[in-house]
PDB file of C-alpha atoms in Angstrom:
ATOM      1  CA  SER A  17      25.922 -23.622  10.189  1.00 41.00           C
ATOM      2  CA  THR A  18      26.121 -21.859   6.874  1.00 49.00           C
ATOM      3  CA  SER A  19      26.286 -18.093   6.731  1.00 53.00           C
ATOM      4  CA  ARG A  20      26.222 -15.678   3.849  1.00 54.00           C
ATOM      5  CA  PRO A  21      27.669 -12.210   3.549  1.00 55.00           C
ATOM      6  CA  PRO A  22      25.532  -9.295   4.780  1.00 56.00           C
ATOM      7  CA  SER A  23      23.274  -7.772   2.151  1.00 67.00           C
ATOM      8  CA  ASP A  24      20.718  -4.995   1.784  1.00 80.00           C
ATOM      9  CA  THR A  25      18.363  -7.578   0.292  1.00 86.00           C
ATOM     10  CA  CYS A  26      15.832  -9.212   2.585  1.00 90.00           C
ATOM     11  CA  ARG A  27      15.115 -12.703   1.279  1.00 92.00           C
ATOM     12  CA  PHE A  28      11.715 -14.205   2.073  1.00 93.00           C
ATOM     13  CA  ILE A  29      11.210 -17.897   1.293  1.00 93.00           C
ATOM     14  CA  TYR A  30       8.196 -20.144   0.925  1.00 94.00           C
ATOM     15  CA  VAL A  31       8.746 -23.906   0.720  1.00 91.00           C
ATOM     16  CA  GLY A  32       5.774 -26.101  -0.151  1.00 90.00           C
ATOM     17  CA  ALA A  33       2.910 -26.729  -2.506  1.00 92.00           C
ATOM     18  CA  LEU A  34       1.606 -23.739  -4.426  1.00 96.00           C
ATOM     19  CA  SER A  35      -1.958 -24.633  -3.526  1.00 94.00           C
ATOM     20  CA  GLU A  36      -5.177 -23.232  -2.099  1.00 93.00           C
ATOM     21  CA  ARG A  37      -4.630 -25.228   1.104  1.00 87.00           C
ATOM     22  CA  LYS A  38      -1.316 -23.429   1.643  1.00 90.00           C
ATOM     23  CA  ALA A  39      -2.932 -19.996   1.050  1.00 92.00           C
ATOM     24  CA  VAL A  40      -0.373 -18.917  -1.519  1.00 95.00           C
ATOM     25  CA  ASP A  41      -3.010 -16.629  -3.063  1.00 96.00           C
ATOM     26  CA  ILE A  42      -2.962 -14.664   0.214  1.00 94.00           C
ATOM     27  CA  LEU A  43       0.847 -14.704   0.146  1.00 96.00           C
ATOM     28  CA  ALA A  44       0.776 -13.308  -3.406  1.00 97.00           C
ATOM     29  CA  ALA A  45      -1.613 -10.508  -2.408  1.00 95.00           C
ATOM     30  CA  ALA A  46       0.525  -9.628   0.606  1.00 94.00           C
ATOM     31  CA  TRP A  47       3.691  -9.820  -1.512  1.00 96.00           C
ATOM     32  CA  ARG A  48       2.330  -7.210  -3.915  1.00 96.00           C
ATOM     33  CA  GLU A  49       2.184  -4.751  -0.979  1.00 94.00           C
ATOM     34  CA  ILE A  50       5.442  -5.864   0.659  1.00 93.00           C
ATOM     35  CA  ALA A  51       7.344  -5.531  -2.626  1.00 95.00           C
ATOM     36  CA  ALA A  52       5.895  -2.043  -3.198  1.00 94.00           C
ATOM     37  CA  THR A  53       6.825  -0.934   0.321  1.00 93.00           C
ATOM     38  CA  TYR A  54      10.224  -2.625   0.625  1.00 92.00           C
ATOM     39  CA  PRO A  55      12.217  -2.394  -2.637  1.00 93.00           C
ATOM     40  CA  HIS A  56      15.012  -4.622  -1.301  1.00 93.00           C
ATOM     41  CA  ALA A  57      12.702  -7.549  -0.502  1.00 94.00           C
ATOM     42  CA  VAL A  58      12.811 -10.727  -2.610  1.00 96.00           C
ATOM     43  CA  LEU A  59      10.422 -13.697  -2.423  1.00 97.00           C
ATOM     44  CA  ARG A  60      11.798 -17.141  -3.274  1.00 97.00           C
ATOM     45  CA  LEU A  61       9.270 -19.883  -4.028  1.00 98.00           C
ATOM     46  CA  VAL A  62      10.440 -23.461  -3.570  1.00 96.00           C
ATOM     47  CA  GLY A  63       7.728 -25.813  -4.766  1.00 95.00           C
ATOM     48  CA  ASP A  64       5.093 -26.101  -7.447  1.00 96.00           C
ATOM     49  CA  GLY A  65       1.350 -26.519  -7.729  1.00 96.00           C
ATOM     50  CA  GLU A  66      -1.905 -25.433  -9.306  1.00 97.00           C
ATOM     51  CA  LEU A  67      -1.691 -21.837  -7.992  1.00 97.00           C
ATOM     52  CA  ARG A  68       1.760 -21.101  -9.459  1.00 96.00           C
ATOM     53  CA  ASP A  69       0.182 -18.437 -11.720  1.00 97.00           C
ATOM     54  CA  VAL A  70      -0.904 -16.190  -8.813  1.00 97.00           C
ATOM     55  CA  PHE A  71       2.689 -14.932  -8.683  1.00 98.00           C
ATOM     56  CA  ASP A  72       2.826 -13.992 -12.393  1.00 97.00           C
ATOM     57  CA  GLY A  73       3.761 -10.345 -12.850  1.00 97.00           C
ATOM     58  CA  LEU A  74       4.747  -9.780  -9.215  1.00 97.00           C
ATOM     59  CA  PRO A  75       8.092  -8.052  -8.689  1.00 97.00           C
ATOM     60  CA  ARG A  76      11.180  -9.794  -7.316  1.00 97.00           C
ATOM     61  CA  VAL A  77       9.763 -13.319  -7.163  1.00 98.00           C
ATOM     62  CA  GLU A  78      12.317 -16.090  -7.693  1.00 97.00           C
ATOM     63  CA  ARG A  79      10.835 -19.454  -8.693  1.00 97.00           C
ATOM     64  CA  ARG A  80      12.936 -22.474  -7.814  1.00 96.00           C
ATOM     65  CA  GLY A  81      10.257 -25.071  -8.565  1.00 95.00           C
ATOM     66  CA  ALA A  82      10.279 -28.396  -6.786  1.00 93.00           C
ATOM     67  CA  VAL A  83      13.705 -29.288  -5.387  1.00 91.00           C
ATOM     68  CA  ALA A  84      15.106 -32.426  -3.822  1.00 88.00           C
ATOM     69  CA  PRO A  85      14.599 -32.541  -0.033  1.00 82.00           C
ATOM     70  CA  ALA A  86      18.382 -32.442   0.411  1.00 84.00           C
ATOM     71  CA  GLN A  87      18.440 -28.983  -1.261  1.00 89.00           C
ATOM     72  CA  VAL A  88      15.860 -27.364   1.027  1.00 87.00           C
ATOM     73  CA  GLY A  89      18.383 -26.665   3.786  1.00 83.00           C
ATOM     74  CA  SER A  90      20.654 -24.647   1.511  1.00 87.00           C
ATOM     75  CA  GLU A  91      17.651 -22.702   0.171  1.00 90.00           C
ATOM     76  CA  LEU A  92      16.619 -21.853   3.746  1.00 85.00           C
ATOM     77  CA  ALA A  93      20.180 -20.927   4.719  1.00 85.00           C
ATOM     78  CA  ASP A  94      20.240 -18.385   1.896  1.00 88.00           C
ATOM     79  CA  SER A  95      17.070 -16.699   3.183  1.00 88.00           C
ATOM     80  CA  ASP A  96      16.124 -14.302   5.975  1.00 85.00           C
ATOM     81  CA  VAL A  97      12.405 -14.910   6.575  1.00 87.00           C
ATOM     82  CA  LEU A  98      10.497 -18.195   6.276  1.00 85.00           C
ATOM     83  CA  VAL A  99       6.860 -17.685   5.265  1.00 88.00           C
ATOM     84  CA  LEU A 100       4.369 -20.387   6.364  1.00 83.00           C
ATOM     85  CA  PRO A 101       0.864 -19.569   5.109  1.00 86.00           C
ATOM     86  CA  SER A 102      -1.879 -22.181   5.397  1.00 81.00           C
ATOM     87  CA  ARG A 103      -5.663 -22.304   5.497  1.00 81.00           C
ATOM     88  CA  TYR A 104      -5.992 -25.650   7.265  1.00 71.00           C
ATOM     89  CA  ASP A 105      -2.774 -26.753   8.938  1.00 61.00           C
ATOM     90  CA  ALA A 106      -2.778 -26.298  12.703  1.00 54.00           C
ATOM     91  CA  TRP A 107       0.976 -25.787  12.975  1.00 52.00           C
ATOM     92  CA  GLY A 108       2.887 -22.736  11.845  1.00 52.00           C
ATOM     93  CA  VAL A 109       0.252 -20.190  12.838  1.00 57.00           C
ATOM     94  CA  ALA A 110       2.789 -18.000  14.632  1.00 60.00           C
ATOM     95  CA  LEU A 111       5.967 -16.740  12.994  1.00 62.00           C
ATOM     96  CA  ASP A 112       9.052 -15.490  14.847  1.00 62.00           C
ATOM     97  CA  PHE A 113      10.841 -12.423  13.521  1.00 66.00           C
ATOM     98  CA  ALA A 114      14.194 -11.242  14.901  1.00 69.00           C
ATOM     99  CA  PRO A 115      13.801 -12.884  18.333  1.00 67.00           C
ATOM    100  CA  GLU A 116      17.141 -11.503  19.516  1.00 70.00           C
ATOM    101  CA  GLY A 117      15.708  -7.983  19.675  1.00 74.00           C
ATOM    102  CA  ASN A 118      12.060  -8.773  20.293  1.00 70.00           C
ATOM    103  CA  ALA A 119      11.848 -11.373  23.064  1.00 71.00           C
ATOM    104  CA  TYR A 120       8.490 -11.998  24.730  1.00 69.00           C
ATOM    105  CA  ALA A 121       9.110  -9.653  27.678  1.00 75.00           C
ATOM    106  CA  THR A 122      10.729  -6.894  25.566  1.00 79.00           C
ATOM    107  CA  LYS A 123       8.395  -3.917  25.351  1.00 82.00           C
ATOM    108  CA  ALA A 124       8.380  -0.862  23.085  1.00 83.00           C
ATOM    109  CA  PRO A 125      10.507   1.122  22.504  1.00 84.00           C
ATOM    110  CA  ARG A 126      13.256  -1.462  23.247  1.00 85.00           C
ATOM    111  CA  ALA A 127      11.746  -4.059  20.893  1.00 82.00           C
ATOM    112  CA  THR A 128      13.362  -3.528  17.493  1.00 81.00           C
ATOM    113  CA  LEU A 129      10.117  -4.296  15.618  1.00 82.00           C
ATOM    114  CA  SER A 130       8.200  -1.632  17.549  1.00 86.00           C
ATOM    115  CA  CYS A 131       9.920   1.244  15.723  1.00 85.00           C
ATOM    116  CA  LYS A 132       8.036   3.683  13.502  1.00 87.00           C
ATOM    117  CA  GLU A 133       9.831   2.371  10.388  1.00 85.00           C
ATOM    118  CA  CYS A 134       8.210  -1.055  10.950  1.00 85.00           C
ATOM    119  CA  GLU A 135       4.641   0.267  11.036  1.00 87.00           C
ATOM    120  CA  PRO A 136       4.011  -0.266   7.269  1.00 88.00           C
ATOM    121  CA  TRP A 137       5.287  -3.842   7.622  1.00 82.00           C
ATOM    122  CA  TRP A 138       2.865  -4.554  10.475  1.00 85.00           C
ATOM    123  CA  GLU A 139      -0.002  -2.858   8.604  1.00 87.00           C
ATOM    124  CA  ILE A 140       0.547  -5.120   5.592  1.00 84.00           C
ATOM    125  CA  TRP A 141       0.379  -8.220   7.777  1.00 82.00           C
ATOM    126  CA  GLU A 142      -2.706  -6.949   9.618  1.00 85.00           C
ATOM    127  CA  SER A 143      -4.504  -6.057   6.385  1.00 85.00           C
ATOM    128  CA  HIS A 144      -4.337  -9.759   5.505  1.00 81.00           C
ATOM    129  CA  GLY A 145      -5.716 -10.973   8.824  1.00 80.00           C
ATOM    130  CA  ALA A 146      -2.553 -11.410  10.874  1.00 81.00           C
ATOM    131  CA  VAL A 147      -2.277 -10.288  14.478  1.00 80.00           C
ATOM    132  CA  SER A 148       0.843  -8.653  15.881  1.00 78.00           C
ATOM    133  CA  LEU A 149       1.098  -9.689  19.497  1.00 74.00           C
ATOM    134  CA  GLY A 150       3.336  -6.679  20.144  1.00 80.00           C
ATOM    135  CA  ARG A 151       0.800  -4.243  18.763  1.00 82.00           C
ATOM    136  CA  ALA A 152      -2.176  -6.050  20.325  1.00 82.00           C
ATOM    137  CA  ALA A 153      -0.731  -7.000  23.721  1.00 80.00           C
ATOM    138  CA  GLY A 154       2.215  -4.643  24.194  1.00 80.00           C
ATOM    139  CA  CYS A 155       4.784  -7.441  24.391  1.00 76.00           C
ATOM    140  CA  ASP A 156       6.084 -10.312  22.263  1.00 71.00           C
ATOM    141  CA  TRP A 157       6.968  -8.147  19.266  1.00 78.00           C
ATOM    142  CA  MET A 158       8.629 -11.061  17.465  1.00 74.00           C
ATOM    143  CA  HIS A 159       5.350 -12.872  16.674  1.00 73.00           C
ATOM    144  CA  VAL A 160       2.791 -12.417  13.971  1.00 73.00           C
ATOM    145  CA  GLN A 161       0.045 -14.991  13.778  1.00 74.00           C
ATOM    146  CA  PHE A 162      -3.026 -15.854  11.769  1.00 68.00           C
ATOM    147  CA  ALA A 163      -5.141 -16.740  14.777  1.00 63.00           C
ATOM    148  CA  THR A 164      -7.277 -14.663  17.103  1.00 55.00           C
ATOM    149  CA  LEU A 165      -6.154 -13.625  20.566  1.00 48.00           C
TER     150      LEU A 165
END
């Protein structure tokens, strides 16, 4: 496995088509709020498509364009959070965040993502239709999903 030195920067990455199907317009709207709330966050876009312009003018967006499949692994290894938006795909509706401190049975206040400092992060997700299982069900703080409970 490849590791990189610790950093204050939190690197988000999206890999795929910049298209309506992949809901990158929703990602761009959410990124505007995430970037305003978390000044050390960076969004890396790996891919291209007809909605590439929705990211114009947004802060801390790195555009890699389309890359060879062999390069995707190194792009992912240099990132902290994989973002998987989609309007139609049935997979990838739940995202795991920091599972080591937020396992399914871990409840607040032991779950690291249940802390007060994370509330703005959860509110951004929820304002775009995501559900925090930790906030909604009291357990499973590592998941955020774009599906109803």
